[in-house]
Structures are given as structure tokens and as C-alpha cells.
Amino acid sequence: MNKRITVLSGDCIGPEITAQGILALEAVAKVFGHRFDFCEVPFGGAAVDACGVPFPDETRRACEEADAVLLGSVGGPKWDGLPKELRPEKGLLQMRSALGLFGNLRPAKLHPQLAFACPLRPEIVEKGIDIMTVRELTGGIYFGAHETRQQDGQRIATDLMIYSEGEIDRILRVGFEAARKRRGRLTSVEKSNVLDCSRLWRERAHALSTEYPDVELIDMLVDNAAMQLVRDPSQFDVIVTENMFGDILSDESSMIVGSIGMMPSASLRNDSFGVYEPIHGSAPDIAGKDLANPIGTILSAAMMLRYSFSMAQEADAVERAVSEVLDTGLRTADIMSGGMKQVGCREMGRAIAAAIRA
Ligand code: NAD
């Protein structure tokens, strides 16, 4: 297969980690007989420096023409003083909205080799943690009308939560499809005991579930979900939820699996196109020192193979390579522990690429 991948390496550690993501994808192409063409374009602070804006038209076109996008991270102190519209982070929001990326997938998997990084008790950790949160990304309370007004001598603020059936259905389908590709359990998280949006959500979830008889649908109220995530995270396979609940729960689930440097994500729409990036920021404190952990980016590349290119075997091969390299005791500084061997971003990337086999 031939695929075009646009690379937005971004700022600070962005170029260091995306280089290792590309190395892994090149290894996959070689081992499995594919061809991936990479096109690197400026984004974030780098684009502000080169073109005056964080998401230039040329970058937008390169994203639209690609089969998928690999993104590093944006931002840094150099651009912190810029007006809001020119901040590198604004480029992220512009890109997600311009490309219509309504679905955010955030897997939280505890690698057994890194169990020490989990803040939960060992008997909970032993059961394993492997959760995919599917979060709606372009609707709900973050995108409804926001207003602060004066009334009766004080300020009153309102934020409108709004969802159409169409918006709910398309994200639920992402959830059902993801569950179908994993262990077949979908937990639909809402607050249907209080919110109309959630009652509509629950109704649509049950209506769609008839199309996915192979997926077990579980309804869960968001307050209970927050508790269950720390009480027994092993019960979850895929969680599907609206924008704000997903924002909060996906951060909770990433916390329980330890290092931020390990966590990948995908932002998707209705076709096979997607943007793949680690969940962390640009880590200015370690930029240029070969200290960054590239695993979040490499696992994001694995998600690209799985979700945009339907290359499940190739994705498995990348994830297996990460696990094997962790087994050999190699660790970047952020996940270092006693008796292990500390390596830099480049050496970790090289070791993982070399471990990719059919
Ligand atoms: P951060 O995620 O960049 O860093 C938080 C901490 O985690 C730092 O100590 C950093 O060294 C460490 N860290 C992050 N990624 C790591 C990795 N791969 N390997 C090892 N350690 C890693 O968050 P921050 O410091 O709050 O933000 C820094 C900049 O990133 C800001 O400008 C922020 O706006 C931006 N940001 C960008 C994105 C994005 O590009 N999607 C997301 C969040 C923050």
C-alpha cells in the first residue's frame, strides 16, 4: 500500500519525537512491503516564525491532501507573549476544526513493565488496565453559547450544552467500531438522571446497539464512571462520552497508567483520515537534550496504522516492539527505575524500530 503522511513536528521536543515516529513507520514499510511518503510542513510556533501564523494555508492544504497526519507538539516560552490568535496552541484548535476532527481516541494502557508508575494499589493494578476513551471533540458545552451578564446587581454566567442526534450518533459509532476492534465492551458514559443531552445520548446508544450485536453496551453515569476508574479500571474496554465528560475522564485514565510520555491519541472524522499525536505538550524544559520519551508518538503512529490505514498486523507489530524494548530494560529518563538502562530519545526510537517484525 502507498500512503501519504503529513508531518507536523511543531515545537521544542516535537521534532525529536516525530523523527522517532517516522523511523518506526519506515521500519513498518520495509518489513511489510508498504510505501509511506512523508511531507513535513510548518505548524505551531515554527509556523509563526516561518509564515506569521500557527496554521498556515499551505499546512492546511498538506493535511487535506494526506491520508493521515503525524503531529508532535506545539508551544513554548518563545511564543507565550503573542496575542491569543497567534499562539501555537490556537493552531491546534484551528486544525481540528478545519479538518472536522470530531472524535478523539485516547488509549490508556498500563505496560506491566511500568506498573510501579501506577498510583493505584497493586491488587488493582494486577488485573490490568487497558482502556480506550472515545471523546466527542467538536460539540457539547465547550461549543455552546457562553455568556456572562449582569442581573440583580451580580454577574450571572451560562454555558449551553447542546447536542444533535447526528453529532451523538457519529461519535457513538466511533465507540462501537472501536469496541468491535478490541474486546467488544462499550461503556456509554452520561448523566441521564439529570441532563436532557444525556437522555438523548442514552436513547441513541441503545438504538444504535442493534446494529452492533457483537458489542456489549453498558450505560454508566459519569459520577459512577469517575469512581469505577479508580476502584476497578479493568472492567473498562472502550468508554464513549461527550466532550466535557471525556476531557475529565481521559485525564483521569491517563493518570492511572503513569507517565505522560507513553500516551498516544488519535483525532478522527467519518472517513479514514486522522491526526495522530502524543497527549503531552512540547516539554520546553527538556527540548534539545535528547531526553524526551518518544513512545507516545510511536504508539500514535501505531494508531495511525490501525485506524487510518486498516493495518492491524502492522499496528500490533509496533506495539509489540515497544513492549519488547521495555522488556529489555531500556528506559528514557521519565520512566527510569532501579536496575534499568537509561537511554535518550534517539536510542529508544532506534531500538523500537529495530524490534519491528512481521
Ligand atoms: P508538557 O506536557 O509539555 O510537560 C509537562 C511535563 O512532562 C514536563 O516536565 C515535561 O518535561 C514532561 N514531558 C512531557 N512530554 C514528555 C516526554 N515525551 N518525555 C518525557 N517527559 C515529558 O506540558 P506543559 O509543560 O504544561 O506545556 C509545555 C508547552 O506545551 C506549553 O506551551 C503548552 O501550551 C504546550 N502544550 C501543547 C500540547 C500539544 O501540542 N498538543 C498539549 C499540551 C500542552
CSV table of C-alpha atoms and ligand atoms in Angstrom, one decimal:
chain,number,residue,atom,x,y,z
A,1,MET,CA,0.0,0.0,0.0
A,2,ASN,CA,1.1,3.6,-0.7
A,3,LYS,CA,0.1,6.2,1.9
A,4,ARG,CA,0.8,9.9,2.2
A,5,ILE,CA,1.6,11.1,5.7
A,6,THR,CA,1.9,14.8,6.5
A,7,VAL,CA,4.2,15.5,9.4
A,8,LEU,CA,3.6,18.5,11.7
A,9,SER,CA,6.6,18.2,14.1
A,10,GLY,CA,5.9,21.5,15.8
A,11,ASP,CA,8.0,22.9,18.6
A,12,CYS,CA,10.5,22.1,21.3
A,13,ILE,CA,10.6,18.3,21.6
A,14,GLY,CA,8.2,18.0,18.7
A,15,PRO,CA,10.9,17.4,16.0
A,16,GLU,CA,12.8,15.0,18.3
A,17,ILE,CA,9.8,12.7,18.9
A,18,THR,CA,8.2,12.8,15.4
A,19,ALA,CA,11.6,11.8,14.0
A,20,GLN,CA,11.3,8.6,16.0
A,21,GLY,CA,7.7,8.1,14.9
A,22,ILE,CA,8.8,8.4,11.3
A,23,LEU,CA,11.6,5.9,12.0
A,24,ALA,CA,9.0,3.3,13.3
A,25,LEU,CA,6.7,3.9,10.3
A,26,GLU,CA,9.7,3.5,7.9
A,27,ALA,CA,10.5,0.2,9.6
A,28,VAL,CA,6.9,-1.0,9.2
A,29,ALA,CA,7.0,0.0,5.5
A,30,LYS,CA,10.2,-2.0,5.0
A,31,VAL,CA,9.1,-5.1,6.9
A,32,PHE,CA,5.5,-5.3,5.5
A,33,GLY,CA,6.3,-4.0,1.9
A,34,HIS,CA,4.4,-0.7,2.0
A,35,ARG,CA,5.4,2.8,0.9
A,36,PHE,CA,4.9,5.8,3.1
A,37,ASP,CA,5.6,9.3,1.7
A,38,PHE,CA,6.3,11.9,4.3
A,39,CYS,CA,5.7,15.6,3.8
A,40,GLU,CA,6.8,17.9,6.6
A,41,VAL,CA,5.2,21.3,6.9
A,42,PRO,CA,5.5,24.1,9.5
A,43,PHE,CA,3.0,24.2,12.3
A,44,GLY,CA,2.6,25.9,15.7
A,45,GLY,CA,5.4,28.2,16.8
A,46,ALA,CA,7.6,27.1,13.9
A,47,ALA,CA,4.9,28.2,11.5
A,48,VAL,CA,4.5,31.5,13.4
A,49,ASP,CA,8.3,32.1,12.9
A,50,ALA,CA,8.2,31.0,9.2
A,51,CYS,CA,4.8,32.3,8.0
A,52,GLY,CA,3.4,34.6,10.7
A,53,VAL,CA,0.5,32.3,11.7
A,54,PRO,CA,0.3,28.9,13.6
A,55,PHE,CA,-1.8,27.1,11.0
A,56,PRO,CA,-0.8,28.5,7.5
A,57,ASP,CA,-2.9,27.7,4.4
A,58,GLU,CA,0.0,25.6,3.0
A,59,THR,CA,-0.1,23.4,6.1
A,60,ARG,CA,-3.9,23.1,5.9
A,61,ARG,CA,-3.6,22.0,2.2
A,62,ALA,CA,-0.9,19.5,3.1
A,63,CYS,CA,-3.1,18.0,5.8
A,64,GLU,CA,-6.2,17.8,3.5
A,65,GLU,CA,-4.1,16.1,0.8
A,66,ALA,CA,-2.7,13.5,3.2
A,67,ASP,CA,-4.1,10.1,4.2
A,68,ALA,CA,-3.1,10.9,7.8
A,69,VAL,CA,-1.2,13.4,9.9
A,70,LEU,CA,1.5,12.7,12.4
A,71,LEU,CA,1.8,15.6,14.9
A,72,GLY,CA,4.5,16.2,17.5
A,73,SER,CA,3.6,19.1,19.9
A,74,VAL,CA,3.4,22.8,19.8
A,75,GLY,CA,4.1,25.8,22.1
A,76,GLY,CA,6.9,27.1,24.2
A,77,PRO,CA,8.0,30.2,26.1
A,78,LYS,CA,9.2,31.9,22.9
A,79,TRP,CA,5.6,32.3,21.8
A,80,ASP,CA,3.9,32.8,25.1
A,81,GLY,CA,3.7,36.6,24.8
A,82,LEU,CA,1.9,36.5,21.4
A,83,PRO,CA,-1.7,37.6,21.1
A,84,LYS,CA,-4.2,34.8,21.6
A,85,GLU,CA,-4.9,34.3,17.8
A,86,LEU,CA,-1.2,33.8,17.1
A,87,ARG,CA,-0.4,31.4,19.9
A,88,PRO,CA,0.8,28.0,18.6
A,89,GLU,CA,-1.9,26.3,20.6
A,90,LYS,CA,-4.5,28.2,18.6
A,91,GLY,CA,-3.2,26.4,15.6
A,92,LEU,CA,-4.2,23.1,17.2
A,93,LEU,CA,-7.8,24.2,17.6
A,94,GLN,CA,-7.9,25.7,14.1
A,95,MET,CA,-6.6,22.5,12.6
A,96,ARG,CA,-9.1,20.3,14.5
A,97,SER,CA,-12.0,22.5,13.4
A,98,ALA,CA,-10.8,23.0,9.8
A,99,LEU,CA,-10.3,19.2,9.4
A,100,GLY,CA,-13.6,18.3,11.1
A,101,LEU,CA,-12.0,16.0,13.7
A,102,PHE,CA,-15.0,15.3,15.9
A,103,GLY,CA,-13.7,12.1,17.6
A,104,ASN,CA,-10.8,11.8,20.0
A,105,LEU,CA,-9.4,8.4,20.9
A,106,ARG,CA,-7.2,8.1,23.9
A,107,PRO,CA,-6.0,4.7,24.9
A,108,ALA,CA,-4.7,4.3,28.4
A,109,LYS,CA,-2.8,1.1,28.8
A,110,LEU,CA,-0.6,0.2,31.7
A,111,HIS,CA,2.5,-1.6,30.4
A,112,PRO,CA,3.2,-4.3,33.1
A,113,GLN,CA,6.9,-3.3,33.0
A,114,LEU,CA,5.9,0.2,34.2
A,115,ALA,CA,3.4,-1.0,36.9
A,116,PHE,CA,5.4,1.0,39.5
A,117,ALA,CA,4.2,4.2,37.9
A,118,CYS,CA,0.6,3.5,38.6
A,119,PRO,CA,-0.8,5.3,41.7
A,120,LEU,CA,-3.4,2.5,42.4
A,121,ARG,CA,-2.9,-0.4,44.8
A,122,PRO,CA,-1.0,-3.4,43.5
A,123,GLU,CA,-4.0,-5.8,43.7
A,124,ILE,CA,-6.0,-3.4,41.4
A,125,VAL,CA,-3.0,-3.0,39.0
A,126,GLU,CA,-2.5,-6.7,38.8
A,127,LYS,CA,-5.9,-7.1,37.0
A,128,GLY,CA,-4.5,-5.0,34.1
A,129,ILE,CA,-5.5,-1.6,32.7
A,130,ASP,CA,-6.3,-1.1,29.0
A,131,ILE,CA,-8.9,1.5,28.4
A,132,MET,CA,-9.8,3.4,25.2
A,133,THR,CA,-11.7,6.6,25.8
A,134,VAL,CA,-13.6,7.9,22.8
A,135,ARG,CA,-14.4,11.6,23.4
A,136,GLU,CA,-16.7,13.8,21.3
A,137,LEU,CA,-14.4,16.7,20.3
A,138,THR,CA,-16.4,19.4,18.5
A,139,GLY,CA,-19.7,19.8,20.3
A,140,GLY,CA,-21.3,19.9,23.8
A,141,ILE,CA,-20.9,22.6,26.4
A,142,TYR,CA,-17.5,23.7,25.1
A,143,PHE,CA,-19.0,24.8,21.8
A,144,GLY,CA,-22.5,26.1,23.0
A,145,ALA,CA,-23.1,29.8,23.7
A,146,HIS,CA,-21.2,31.2,26.7
A,147,GLU,CA,-22.5,34.3,28.4
A,148,THR,CA,-21.8,36.4,31.5
A,149,ARG,CA,-24.3,39.1,32.2
A,150,GLN,CA,-25.3,41.5,35.0
A,151,GLN,CA,-28.6,40.7,36.8
A,152,ASP,CA,-29.9,41.9,40.1
A,153,GLY,CA,-26.6,43.5,41.0
A,154,GLN,CA,-24.4,40.5,40.4
A,155,ARG,CA,-22.9,38.7,37.4
A,156,ILE,CA,-24.6,35.5,36.1
A,157,ALA,CA,-22.7,33.1,33.8
A,158,THR,CA,-24.3,30.5,31.5
A,159,ASP,CA,-22.8,27.9,29.2
A,160,LEU,CA,-25.1,26.0,26.9
A,161,MET,CA,-24.7,22.2,26.4
A,162,ILE,CA,-26.1,21.3,23.0
A,163,TYR,CA,-26.0,18.1,21.0
A,164,SER,CA,-27.9,17.0,17.9
A,165,GLU,CA,-28.8,13.3,17.3
A,166,GLY,CA,-26.4,13.4,14.3
A,167,GLU,CA,-23.5,14.5,16.5
A,168,ILE,CA,-24.3,11.9,19.1
A,169,ASP,CA,-24.7,9.1,16.5
A,170,ARG,CA,-21.4,9.7,14.7
A,171,ILE,CA,-19.4,9.6,17.9
A,172,LEU,CA,-21.3,6.6,19.3
A,173,ARG,CA,-20.4,4.8,16.0
A,174,VAL,CA,-16.7,5.5,16.6
A,175,GLY,CA,-17.2,4.0,20.0
A,176,PHE,CA,-19.0,0.9,18.7
A,177,GLU,CA,-16.4,0.4,15.9
A,178,ALA,CA,-13.5,0.8,18.4
A,179,ALA,CA,-15.1,-1.8,20.8
A,180,ARG,CA,-15.6,-4.2,17.9
A,181,LYS,CA,-11.8,-4.0,17.1
A,182,ARG,CA,-11.0,-4.5,20.8
A,183,ARG,CA,-12.7,-6.6,23.5
A,184,GLY,CA,-16.3,-5.9,22.5
A,185,ARG,CA,-17.4,-3.9,25.6
A,186,LEU,CA,-18.6,-0.3,25.2
A,187,THR,CA,-19.4,1.8,28.3
A,188,SER,CA,-21.5,4.8,27.4
A,189,VAL,CA,-21.0,7.5,30.0
A,190,GLU,CA,-23.6,10.2,30.5
A,191,LYS,CA,-25.7,11.9,33.2
A,192,SER,CA,-29.1,10.9,32.0
A,193,ASN,CA,-30.6,11.2,35.5
A,194,VAL,CA,-30.2,15.0,35.2
A,195,LEU,CA,-29.4,16.1,31.6
A,196,ASP,CA,-31.6,16.1,28.5
A,197,CYS,CA,-28.5,15.8,26.3
A,198,SER,CA,-27.6,12.7,28.2
A,199,ARG,CA,-31.1,11.2,27.9
A,200,LEU,CA,-30.9,11.7,24.2
A,201,TRP,CA,-27.4,10.2,24.3
A,202,ARG,CA,-28.6,7.0,26.1
A,203,GLU,CA,-31.6,6.6,23.8
A,204,ARG,CA,-29.3,6.9,20.7
A,205,ALA,CA,-26.8,4.5,22.2
A,206,HIS,CA,-29.5,1.8,22.6
A,207,ALA,CA,-30.9,2.5,19.1
A,208,LEU,CA,-27.5,2.0,17.5
A,209,SER,CA,-26.6,-1.0,19.6
A,210,THR,CA,-29.0,-3.1,17.5
A,211,GLU,CA,-26.5,-2.6,14.6
A,212,TYR,CA,-23.6,-3.9,16.7
A,213,PRO,CA,-24.9,-7.2,18.3
A,214,ASP,CA,-21.3,-8.3,18.8
A,215,VAL,CA,-20.7,-5.3,21.2
A,216,GLU,CA,-21.9,-5.3,24.8
A,217,LEU,CA,-23.3,-1.9,25.7
A,218,ILE,CA,-23.1,-0.7,29.3
A,219,ASP,CA,-24.7,2.5,30.5
A,220,MET,CA,-22.9,4.4,33.2
A,221,LEU,CA,-23.5,7.7,34.9
A,222,VAL,CA,-20.4,9.9,34.8
A,223,ASP,CA,-20.0,10.3,38.6
A,224,ASN,CA,-20.0,6.5,38.9
A,225,ALA,CA,-17.6,6.2,36.0
A,226,ALA,CA,-15.1,8.5,37.8
A,227,MET,CA,-15.3,6.2,40.8
A,228,GLN,CA,-15.1,3.0,38.9
A,229,LEU,CA,-12.0,4.1,37.1
A,230,VAL,CA,-10.0,4.1,40.3
A,231,ARG,CA,-11.9,1.3,42.0
A,232,ASP,CA,-11.6,-1.3,39.2
A,233,PRO,CA,-10.3,0.1,35.9
A,234,SER,CA,-10.0,-3.5,34.5
A,235,GLN,CA,-13.8,-3.5,33.9
A,236,PHE,CA,-13.4,-1.0,31.1
A,237,ASP,CA,-12.7,-1.7,27.4
A,238,VAL,CA,-14.0,1.3,25.4
A,239,ILE,CA,-15.6,4.4,27.1
A,240,VAL,CA,-17.6,6.6,24.8
A,241,THR,CA,-18.7,10.0,26.1
A,242,GLU,CA,-19.4,13.6,25.3
A,243,ASN,CA,-16.8,16.4,25.2
A,244,MET,CA,-16.6,17.7,28.8
A,245,PHE,CA,-17.0,14.3,30.5
A,246,GLY,CA,-14.4,12.9,28.1
A,247,ASP,CA,-12.0,15.7,28.8
A,248,ILE,CA,-12.1,14.9,32.5
A,249,LEU,CA,-12.3,11.1,32.4
A,250,SER,CA,-9.5,10.7,29.8
A,251,ASP,CA,-7.1,12.7,32.0
A,252,GLU,CA,-8.1,10.5,35.0
A,253,SER,CA,-7.4,7.4,33.0
A,254,SER,CA,-4.1,8.7,31.7
A,255,MET,CA,-3.0,9.5,35.2
A,256,ILE,CA,-3.7,5.9,36.4
A,257,VAL,CA,-1.3,4.5,33.8
A,258,GLY,CA,1.7,6.7,34.9
A,259,SER,CA,3.9,8.6,32.5
A,260,ILE,CA,2.6,11.2,30.1
A,261,GLY,CA,5.4,10.4,27.7
A,262,MET,CA,3.8,7.0,26.9
A,263,MET,CA,0.4,8.1,25.9
A,264,PRO,CA,-0.8,8.3,22.3
A,265,SER,CA,-4.0,9.7,20.8
A,266,ALA,CA,-6.0,9.9,17.5
A,267,SER,CA,-8.4,12.6,16.3
A,268,LEU,CA,-10.8,11.2,13.7
A,269,ARG,CA,-13.7,12.1,11.5
A,270,ASN,CA,-16.1,10.0,9.4
A,271,ASP,CA,-13.6,8.8,6.8
A,272,SER,CA,-10.3,7.1,7.4
A,273,PHE,CA,-8.4,10.3,7.8
A,274,GLY,CA,-7.0,11.1,11.2
A,275,VAL,CA,-4.4,13.2,13.1
A,276,TYR,CA,-2.2,11.2,15.5
A,277,GLU,CA,-0.2,12.8,18.3
A,278,PRO,CA,1.1,12.0,21.8
A,279,ILE,CA,-1.1,13.6,24.5
A,280,HIS,CA,1.7,15.6,26.1
A,281,GLY,CA,2.9,19.1,25.3
A,282,SER,CA,6.1,20.4,23.9
A,283,ALA,CA,8.2,19.9,27.1
A,284,PRO,CA,10.4,23.0,26.7
A,285,ASP,CA,12.3,22.0,29.9
A,286,ILE,CA,13.9,19.0,28.1
A,287,ALA,CA,13.9,20.2,24.5
A,288,GLY,CA,17.1,19.7,22.5
A,289,LYS,CA,18.6,17.4,25.2
A,290,ASP,CA,17.7,14.0,23.7
A,291,LEU,CA,15.7,13.3,26.9
A,292,ALA,CA,12.1,13.0,25.6
A,293,ASN,CA,10.3,9.8,25.6
A,294,PRO,CA,9.3,9.0,22.0
A,295,ILE,CA,6.9,6.1,22.9
A,296,GLY,CA,3.7,8.2,23.0
A,297,THR,CA,4.5,9.3,19.4
A,298,ILE,CA,5.5,5.8,18.2
A,299,LEU,CA,2.2,4.4,19.7
A,300,SER,CA,0.4,7.3,17.9
A,301,ALA,CA,1.9,6.0,14.7
A,302,ALA,CA,0.6,2.5,15.6
A,303,MET,CA,-2.8,4.0,16.0
A,304,MET,CA,-2.5,5.6,12.5
A,305,LEU,CA,-1.7,2.2,11.0
A,306,ARG,CA,-4.7,0.7,12.8
A,307,TYR,CA,-7.4,3.4,12.3
A,308,SER,CA,-6.4,5.3,9.1
A,309,PHE,CA,-4.7,2.5,7.1
A,310,SER,CA,-6.6,-0.6,8.5
A,311,MET,CA,-3.2,-2.2,9.1
A,312,ALA,CA,-3.9,-4.2,12.2
A,313,GLN,CA,-0.9,-6.5,11.9
A,314,GLU,CA,1.4,-3.7,11.4
A,315,ALA,CA,0.0,-1.8,14.4
A,316,ASP,CA,0.4,-4.9,16.5
A,317,ALA,CA,4.0,-5.2,15.4
A,318,VAL,CA,4.8,-1.7,16.6
A,319,GLU,CA,3.0,-2.2,19.9
A,320,ARG,CA,4.8,-5.5,20.4
A,321,ALA,CA,8.2,-3.8,19.6
A,322,VAL,CA,7.5,-1.2,22.3
A,323,SER,CA,6.8,-3.9,24.8
A,324,GLU,CA,9.8,-6.0,23.8
A,325,VAL,CA,12.1,-3.0,24.2
A,326,LEU,CA,10.7,-2.2,27.6
A,327,ASP,CA,11.3,-5.9,28.5
A,328,THR,CA,15.0,-5.5,27.6
A,329,GLY,CA,15.2,-2.8,30.3
A,330,LEU,CA,15.7,0.3,28.1
A,331,ARG,CA,14.1,3.4,29.7
A,332,THR,CA,14.0,7.1,28.9
A,333,ALA,CA,14.6,9.3,32.0
A,334,ASP,CA,10.9,9.9,32.7
A,335,ILE,CA,10.2,6.1,33.2
A,336,MET,CA,13.6,5.2,34.6
A,337,SER,CA,13.7,2.9,37.7
A,338,GLY,CA,16.4,1.0,39.5
A,339,GLY,CA,18.3,-1.7,37.5
A,340,MET,CA,17.2,-0.4,34.2
A,341,LYS,CA,19.3,1.2,31.4
A,342,GLN,CA,18.7,4.9,30.7
A,343,VAL,CA,18.8,5.9,27.1
A,344,GLY,CA,17.9,9.0,25.1
A,345,CYS,CA,15.1,9.7,22.7
A,346,ARG,CA,17.1,8.6,19.7
A,347,GLU,CA,18.4,5.4,21.1
A,348,MET,CA,14.9,4.4,22.3
A,349,GLY,CA,13.5,5.2,18.9
A,350,ARG,CA,16.2,3.2,17.1
A,351,ALA,CA,15.7,0.2,19.4
A,352,ILE,CA,11.9,0.1,18.8
A,353,ALA,CA,12.3,0.5,15.0
A,354,ALA,CA,14.8,-2.4,15.1
A,355,ALA,CA,12.4,-4.6,17.0
A,356,ILE,CA,9.6,-4.2,14.5
A,357,ARG,CA,9.0,-7.6,12.9
A,358,ALA,CA,6.2,-9.2,10.8
B,1,NAD,P1,4.1,19.2,28.9
B,1,NAD,O1,3.3,18.0,28.6
B,1,NAD,O2,4.9,19.8,27.7
B,1,NAD,O3,5.2,18.9,30.0
B,1,NAD,C1,4.8,18.5,31.3
B,1,NAD,C2,5.9,17.7,32.0
B,1,NAD,O4,6.0,16.4,31.3
B,1,NAD,C3,7.3,18.4,31.8
B,1,NAD,O5,8.1,18.1,32.9
B,1,NAD,C4,7.9,17.6,30.6
B,1,NAD,O6,9.3,17.6,30.6
B,1,NAD,C5,7.3,16.2,30.8
B,1,NAD,N1,7.1,15.6,29.5
B,1,NAD,C6,6.2,15.9,28.5
B,1,NAD,N2,6.3,15.1,27.5
B,1,NAD,C7,7.4,14.3,27.7
B,1,NAD,C8,8.0,13.2,27.0
B,1,NAD,N3,7.7,12.9,25.8
B,1,NAD,N4,9.1,12.6,27.6
B,1,NAD,C9,9.5,13.0,28.8
B,1,NAD,N5,8.9,13.9,29.6
B,1,NAD,C10,7.9,14.6,29.0
B,1,NAD,O7,3.1,20.3,29.5
B,1,NAD,P2,3.4,21.9,29.8
B,1,NAD,O8,4.8,22.0,30.4
B,1,NAD,O9,2.3,22.3,30.6
B,1,NAD,O10,3.4,22.6,28.5
B,1,NAD,C11,4.5,23.0,27.7
B,1,NAD,C12,4.0,23.6,26.4
B,1,NAD,O11,3.3,22.6,25.6
B,1,NAD,C13,3.1,24.8,26.6
B,1,NAD,O12,3.4,25.8,25.6
B,1,NAD,C14,1.7,24.2,26.3
B,1,NAD,O13,0.8,25.1,25.9
B,1,NAD,C15,2.0,23.2,25.2
B,1,NAD,N6,1.1,22.1,25.1
B,1,NAD,C16,0.9,21.6,23.8
B,1,NAD,C17,0.1,20.5,23.6
B,1,NAD,C18,0.0,19.9,22.2
B,1,NAD,O14,0.9,20.2,21.4
B,1,NAD,N7,-0.9,19.1,21.9
B,1,NAD,C19,-0.6,19.9,24.7
B,1,NAD,C20,-0.4,20.4,26.0
B,1,NAD,C21,0.5,21.5,26.1
